[in-house]
Coordinates of C-alpha atoms and ligand atoms in Angstrom, one line a residue:
M133 CA 40.1 -20.7 7.2
S134 CA 38.4 -23.8 5.7
D135 CA 36.3 -23.9 2.5
N136 CA 32.6 -23.0 3.4
A137 CA 31.4 -22.6 -0.3
H138 CA 28.5 -25.0 0.7
R139 CA 27.1 -22.4 3.4
I140 CA 26.2 -19.9 0.5
T141 CA 23.6 -20.5 -1.8
T142 CA 22.9 -18.4 -4.9
V143 CA 19.1 -18.8 -6.2
Y144 CA 18.5 -17.1 -9.6
H145 CA 15.3 -15.4 -10.3
D146 CA 13.1 -15.0 -13.7
L147 CA 14.0 -11.4 -14.8
A148 CA 11.0 -8.9 -15.1
L149 CA 10.6 -5.4 -16.1
R150 CA 8.3 -2.9 -14.2
T151 CA 7.1 0.5 -14.2
L152 CA 6.5 1.5 -10.6
E153 CA 4.9 4.5 -9.0
V154 CA 6.6 6.4 -6.1
L155 CA 4.2 6.4 -3.2
R156 CA 6.2 8.2 -0.5
V157 CA 9.6 10.0 0.0
T158 CA 11.2 9.9 3.3
R159 CA 14.3 11.8 4.2
I160 CA 16.4 9.5 6.7
T161 CA 19.4 11.7 7.2
P162 CA 20.5 14.8 5.4
R163 CA 22.1 12.8 2.7
M164 CA 20.2 9.6 2.3
V165 CA 16.6 9.4 1.1
R166 CA 14.0 6.7 1.0
V167 CA 11.9 6.2 -2.0
T168 CA 8.7 3.9 -1.4
L169 CA 7.5 2.4 -4.7
G170 CA 4.2 0.4 -5.4
G171 CA 1.8 -0.2 -8.1
P172 CA 0.1 -3.1 -9.9
E173 CA 3.4 -4.0 -11.5
L174 CA 4.8 -4.9 -8.2
A175 CA 2.8 -8.0 -8.2
G176 CA 5.4 -11.2 -8.3
F177 CA 8.3 -9.4 -7.1
I178 CA 10.7 -11.4 -5.6
D179 CA 13.0 -10.3 -2.6
Q180 CA 15.2 -13.0 -0.6
A181 CA 18.4 -11.8 0.4
P182 CA 20.0 -8.8 2.2
A183 CA 22.0 -7.9 -0.9
D184 CA 19.2 -8.5 -3.1
H185 CA 19.4 -5.4 -5.9
V186 CA 17.6 -4.0 -8.9
K187 CA 18.3 -2.1 -11.9
A188 CA 16.3 1.3 -11.4
F189 CA 15.4 3.0 -14.7
F190 CA 15.2 6.8 -14.6
P191 CA 13.3 9.2 -16.8
A192 CA 15.7 11.3 -19.0
P193 CA 15.9 14.8 -17.9
G194 CA 12.7 16.7 -19.0
E195 CA 10.8 13.3 -19.2
T196 CA 8.5 11.8 -17.0
E197 CA 8.4 8.1 -18.2
P198 CA 11.5 6.0 -17.7
V199 CA 12.6 4.3 -21.0
L200 CA 13.1 0.5 -20.4
P201 CA 15.1 -2.0 -22.3
L202 CA 13.3 -5.3 -23.8
L203 CA 13.5 -8.6 -22.4
G204 CA 15.5 -10.9 -24.4
D205 CA 14.8 -14.8 -25.0
D206 CA 15.9 -17.3 -22.4
D207 CA 19.2 -16.4 -20.9
E208 CA 19.8 -13.4 -23.0
G209 CA 18.7 -11.1 -20.2
L210 CA 18.1 -7.4 -20.9
V211 CA 18.4 -6.0 -24.5
F212 CA 19.4 -2.3 -24.7
P213 CA 18.3 -0.6 -28.0
D214 CA 21.2 0.8 -30.0
S215 CA 19.6 4.1 -31.1
P216 CA 17.7 6.8 -28.7
P217 CA 15.9 6.9 -26.6
Y218 CA 18.3 4.8 -24.4
P219 CA 17.3 3.6 -21.0
I220 CA 19.2 5.3 -18.1
S221 CA 19.9 2.7 -15.2
R222 CA 21.8 2.5 -11.7
D223 CA 21.8 -0.4 -9.2
Y224 CA 20.0 0.0 -5.9
T225 CA 19.6 -2.6 -3.1
T226 CA 16.0 -3.5 -2.1
R227 CA 15.9 -2.0 1.3
R228 CA 12.5 -3.4 2.3
F229 CA 9.9 -5.1 0.4
D230 CA 6.5 -5.7 1.8
R231 CA 4.2 -7.9 -0.3
E232 CA 1.2 -7.4 1.5
A233 CA 1.2 -3.6 1.6
G234 CA 2.7 -3.7 -2.0
E235 CA 5.8 -1.5 -1.2
L236 CA 9.2 -1.7 -2.0
D237 CA 11.8 0.7 -0.3
L238 CA 14.8 1.9 -2.0
D239 CA 17.4 4.3 -0.2
F240 CA 19.3 6.8 -2.3
V241 CA 22.7 8.6 -1.2
L242 CA 22.3 12.2 -2.1
H243 CA 25.9 12.8 -3.2
G244 CA 25.4 15.7 -5.4
S245 CA 25.5 14.9 -9.0
G246 CA 24.6 11.9 -11.2
V247 CA 21.0 10.9 -12.7
A248 CA 20.1 8.8 -9.6
S249 CA 21.1 11.1 -7.0
V250 CA 19.6 14.1 -8.9
W251 CA 16.4 12.1 -9.4
A252 CA 16.2 11.0 -5.8
E253 CA 16.7 14.7 -4.7
Q254 CA 13.5 15.6 -6.4
A255 CA 11.4 12.4 -6.2
A256 CA 7.6 13.0 -5.2
P257 CA 4.7 10.9 -5.1
G258 CA 3.1 9.8 -8.4
Q259 CA 6.4 10.0 -10.2
K260 CA 7.6 6.7 -12.3
L261 CA 10.5 4.8 -11.9
G262 CA 11.4 1.5 -13.9
L263 CA 12.9 -1.7 -12.3
A264 CA 14.5 -4.8 -13.5
G265 CA 15.3 -7.8 -11.0
P266 CA 16.3 -8.9 -8.8
R267 CA 18.0 -11.3 -10.9
G268 CA 19.4 -13.4 -8.0
S269 CA 19.9 -13.9 -4.4
V270 CA 23.0 -14.9 -2.3
L271 CA 21.5 -16.8 0.8
A272 CA 24.3 -16.9 3.2
D273 CA 23.7 -19.2 6.5
L274 CA 23.0 -17.5 9.6
D275 CA 25.0 -19.8 11.8
F276 CA 28.7 -18.6 10.9
D277 CA 30.9 -18.0 14.1
W278 CA 30.8 -14.3 13.2
Y279 CA 30.0 -11.8 10.7
L280 CA 32.1 -8.9 9.5
L281 CA 30.0 -6.4 7.9
G282 CA 31.3 -3.0 6.3
C283 CA 30.0 -0.2 4.2
D284 CA 29.8 3.3 3.1
E285 CA 26.3 4.8 2.5
T286 CA 25.7 2.8 -0.6
G287 CA 26.1 -0.6 1.2
L288 CA 24.2 0.5 4.1
P289 CA 20.8 -0.9 3.0
G290 CA 22.5 -4.2 2.6
V291 CA 24.4 -4.2 5.9
S292 CA 20.8 -2.9 7.5
R293 CA 19.3 -6.0 6.1
Y294 CA 22.1 -8.3 7.3
L295 CA 21.7 -6.8 10.8
E296 CA 17.8 -7.3 10.7
I297 CA 18.0 -11.0 9.8
L298 CA 20.9 -12.2 12.1
P299 CA 19.5 -14.3 14.9
E300 CA 20.0 -13.5 18.7
G301 CA 23.5 -14.1 19.7
A302 CA 25.2 -14.0 16.4
V303 CA 28.3 -12.0 16.7
A304 CA 28.7 -9.4 14.3
K305 CA 31.5 -6.5 13.9
V306 CA 30.0 -3.6 11.7
F307 CA 31.8 -0.7 10.4
V308 CA 29.7 2.1 8.6
L309 CA 31.5 5.1 6.9
V310 CA 29.5 8.3 6.6
D311 CA 30.2 12.0 6.4
D312 CA 29.6 12.9 9.8
A313 CA 27.3 12.2 13.1
A314 CA 24.2 13.7 11.2
E315 CA 24.1 10.5 9.0
E316 CA 24.0 8.0 11.7
H317 CA 20.6 6.4 12.3
H318 CA 19.5 3.4 14.4
L319 CA 20.0 0.0 13.1
E320 CA 17.8 -2.8 13.9
T321 CA 19.3 -6.0 15.2
R322 CA 18.8 -8.9 17.7
A323 CA 22.5 -10.0 16.9
N324 CA 25.4 -9.2 19.4
A325 CA 26.5 -6.6 17.1
D326 CA 29.6 -4.0 17.6
I327 CA 28.3 -1.2 15.3
V328 CA 30.8 1.4 14.8
W329 CA 30.2 4.6 12.9
L330 CA 33.4 5.9 10.9
H331 CA 33.3 9.6 9.9
R332 CA 35.2 10.9 6.8
D333 CA 35.9 14.0 8.6
G334 CA 35.8 16.4 5.5
R335 CA 37.4 13.8 3.0
A336 CA 35.7 13.5 -0.1
H337 CA 33.5 10.3 -0.6
G338 CA 35.9 7.6 -2.1
D339 CA 38.8 9.1 -0.4
S340 CA 38.9 7.8 3.0
D341 CA 41.0 5.0 4.6
R342 CA 38.8 5.0 7.7
L343 CA 37.0 1.7 6.6
F344 CA 40.1 -0.1 5.7
T345 CA 42.1 1.2 9.0
A346 CA 39.1 0.0 11.4
I347 CA 39.1 -3.5 9.7
R348 CA 42.9 -3.7 9.7
D349 CA 43.0 -2.8 13.5
L350 CA 40.0 -5.3 14.5
E351 CA 40.7 -8.5 16.5
F352 CA 39.1 -11.1 14.6
P353 CA 37.0 -13.3 16.9
P354 CA 37.6 -16.8 17.0
G355 CA 36.1 -19.2 14.2
V356 CA 34.6 -19.0 10.7
P357 CA 33.3 -15.7 9.6
Y358 CA 31.0 -14.5 6.8
V359 CA 32.2 -11.3 5.4
W360 CA 30.0 -8.8 3.5
I361 CA 31.5 -5.3 2.5
A362 CA 30.3 -2.8 0.0
G363 CA 31.4 0.8 -0.8
E364 CA 33.5 2.6 -2.9
A365 CA 35.9 0.2 -5.4
G366 CA 39.2 2.0 -4.3
E367 CA 38.5 2.1 -0.8
L368 CA 37.9 -1.6 -0.7
R369 CA 40.8 -2.6 -2.5
P370 CA 43.1 -2.7 0.6
I371 CA 40.4 -4.4 2.8
R372 CA 40.1 -7.3 0.3
R373 CA 44.0 -7.5 0.2
H374 CA 44.1 -7.4 3.9
L375 CA 41.6 -10.4 4.3
R376 CA 43.0 -12.3 1.8
A377 CA 46.5 -12.1 3.4
A378 CA 44.7 -13.1 6.8
G379 CA 43.5 -16.3 5.0
F380 CA 39.9 -15.4 4.7
D381 CA 38.1 -17.9 2.3
R382 CA 36.9 -16.2 -0.8
E383 CA 33.7 -17.9 -1.0
I384 CA 32.8 -16.5 2.3
T385 CA 34.3 -13.0 1.8
D386 CA 32.0 -10.8 -0.4
V387 CA 34.0 -7.4 -0.8
D388 CA 32.0 -5.6 -3.6
G389 CA 32.9 -2.3 -5.2
Y390 CA 29.4 -0.5 -5.5
W391 CA 30.7 2.6 -7.2
K392 CA 33.8 4.2 -8.4
R393 CA 35.2 7.6 -7.7
G394 CA 35.1 9.3 -11.3
T395 CA 32.9 6.4 -13.0
V396 CA 29.6 7.0 -14.0
N397 CA 27.1 3.9 -13.4
L398 CA 30.2 1.2 -12.6
D399 CA 29.3 -2.0 -13.6
H400 CA 30.0 -4.1 -10.5
H401 CA 30.4 -7.2 -12.4
E402 CA 33.5 -6.1 -14.2
P403 CA 36.2 -7.7 -11.9
D404 CA 38.4 -4.9 -10.0
E405 CA 41.9 -5.1 -10.7
D406 CA 42.6 -7.7 -8.0
D407 CA 39.3 -9.3 -7.9
E408 CA 38.1 -12.0 -10.4
E409 CA 35.1 -13.0 -8.4
E410 CA 31.8 -12.8 -9.9
T411 CA 28.9 -11.1 -8.3
V412 CA 25.1 -11.7 -8.9
A413 CA 23.4 -9.6 -11.6
G414 CA 20.4 -7.5 -10.7
Ligands
FAD166 C1 24.7 -4.0 -6.4 C2 24.6 -2.5 -6.0 C3 23.7 -2.0 -5.0 C4 23.8 -0.6 -4.8 N1 22.9 -0.1 -3.8 C5 22.7 1.1 -3.6 C6 21.7 1.6 -2.9 O1 21.0 0.8 -2.3 N2 21.6 3.0 -2.3 C7 22.6 3.9 -3.0 O2 22.7 5.2 -2.9 N3 23.7 3.4 -4.0 C8 23.6 2.0 -4.2 N4 24.7 1.5 -5.0 C9 25.4 2.7 -5.8 C10 24.8 3.3 -6.9 O3 24.3 2.3 -7.9 C11 26.0 4.3 -7.6 O4 26.5 5.1 -6.5 C12 25.5 5.0 -8.7 O5 26.7 5.2 -9.4 C13 24.8 6.1 -8.5 O6 24.0 6.8 -9.6 P1 24.1 8.2 -9.9 O7 23.5 8.3 -11.1 O8 23.6 9.0 -8.8 O9 25.8 8.6 -10.2 P2 26.7 8.3 -11.5 O10 26.0 9.1 -12.7 O11 26.7 6.8 -11.6 O12 28.1 9.0 -11.2 C14 28.2 10.4 -11.2 C15 29.5 10.7 -10.6 O13 29.1 10.5 -9.1 C16 30.0 9.6 -8.3 N5 29.2 8.9 -7.4 C17 28.5 7.8 -7.8 N6 28.0 7.4 -6.4 C18 28.6 8.1 -5.7 C19 28.5 8.2 -4.1 N7 27.7 7.1 -3.4 N8 29.0 9.2 -3.3 C20 30.0 9.9 -4.1 N9 29.9 10.1 -5.5 C21 29.3 9.1 -6.0 C22 30.5 8.9 -9.7 O14 31.8 8.4 -9.4 C23 30.7 9.7 -10.7 O15 31.8 10.6 -10.7 C24 24.7 0.1 -5.4 C25 25.5 -0.3 -6.3 C26 25.6 -1.7 -6.7 C27 26.5 -2.1 -7.7

């Protein structure tokens, strides 16, 4: 497949730090919770692309205020203190930003342990959450011949956003890995999208080959695709290899490990063992 680098544009934004307030908490499914944030510091927030993401800063256990890092000069980015209290952060996709309403939604997977999951489970209006970013936006053209979208729950906010912006007639093959039917929900789209929900059937998160086998068995539509897949790093490895072996152009094939089994706060900018590609910071 031909080089399509020119069809992807990355836009960088000035980094800003914010402390926002929880306005609402909505249970989307048994294991996914939507936290709607707002407050005066949301002013000037930028959200441009489906995979835009922020660093969320959580209050330490027993505390109510999140500790934020400092903003460094120029390109220095975030500066973390070398003594306590340390900021506690995790990456989250901006699921919805409504400038007029002054609302920002983040969707959290409740996976049982981990600062972010535990915080989301108890989140309530009036609580505080810190945010940095988005640092950049990756804008893919919306006229690719077809789109291959895949994810587990952590990538579902991004896949949902892609589906929402794809125009009528766009061809999308979509695979979503969740625990069971209770985790499925309606995904809004005008595209000609085949959405397949895959179930773990009791397998642990990060220990399923369902996403890989579904993509391996897919008969690719003709033409040039844009690929966006996010989920557990180990589960994505065979998918990345499969797509490369099939000749998919790296520039238009974004397969991003959003978390890794057994790893606290995976840094998704660290290249995976077979992935030297850079991803955009958040
Ligand atoms: C760019 C980007 C965008 C992301 N967007 C979202 C998003 O919108 N919504 C979302 O829910 N997540 C999203 N993630 C993933 C999220 O940042 C990680 O899952 C994060 O590790 C969760 O933090 P935690 O404190 O709950 O768990 P950690 O403290 O980081 O980890 C504790 C343990 O839980 C495991 N673990 C982490 N995540 C999961 C999981 N999903 N299922 C099962 N076990 C897990 C870890 O392997 C570790 O063993 C995104 C990640 C990236 C890089």
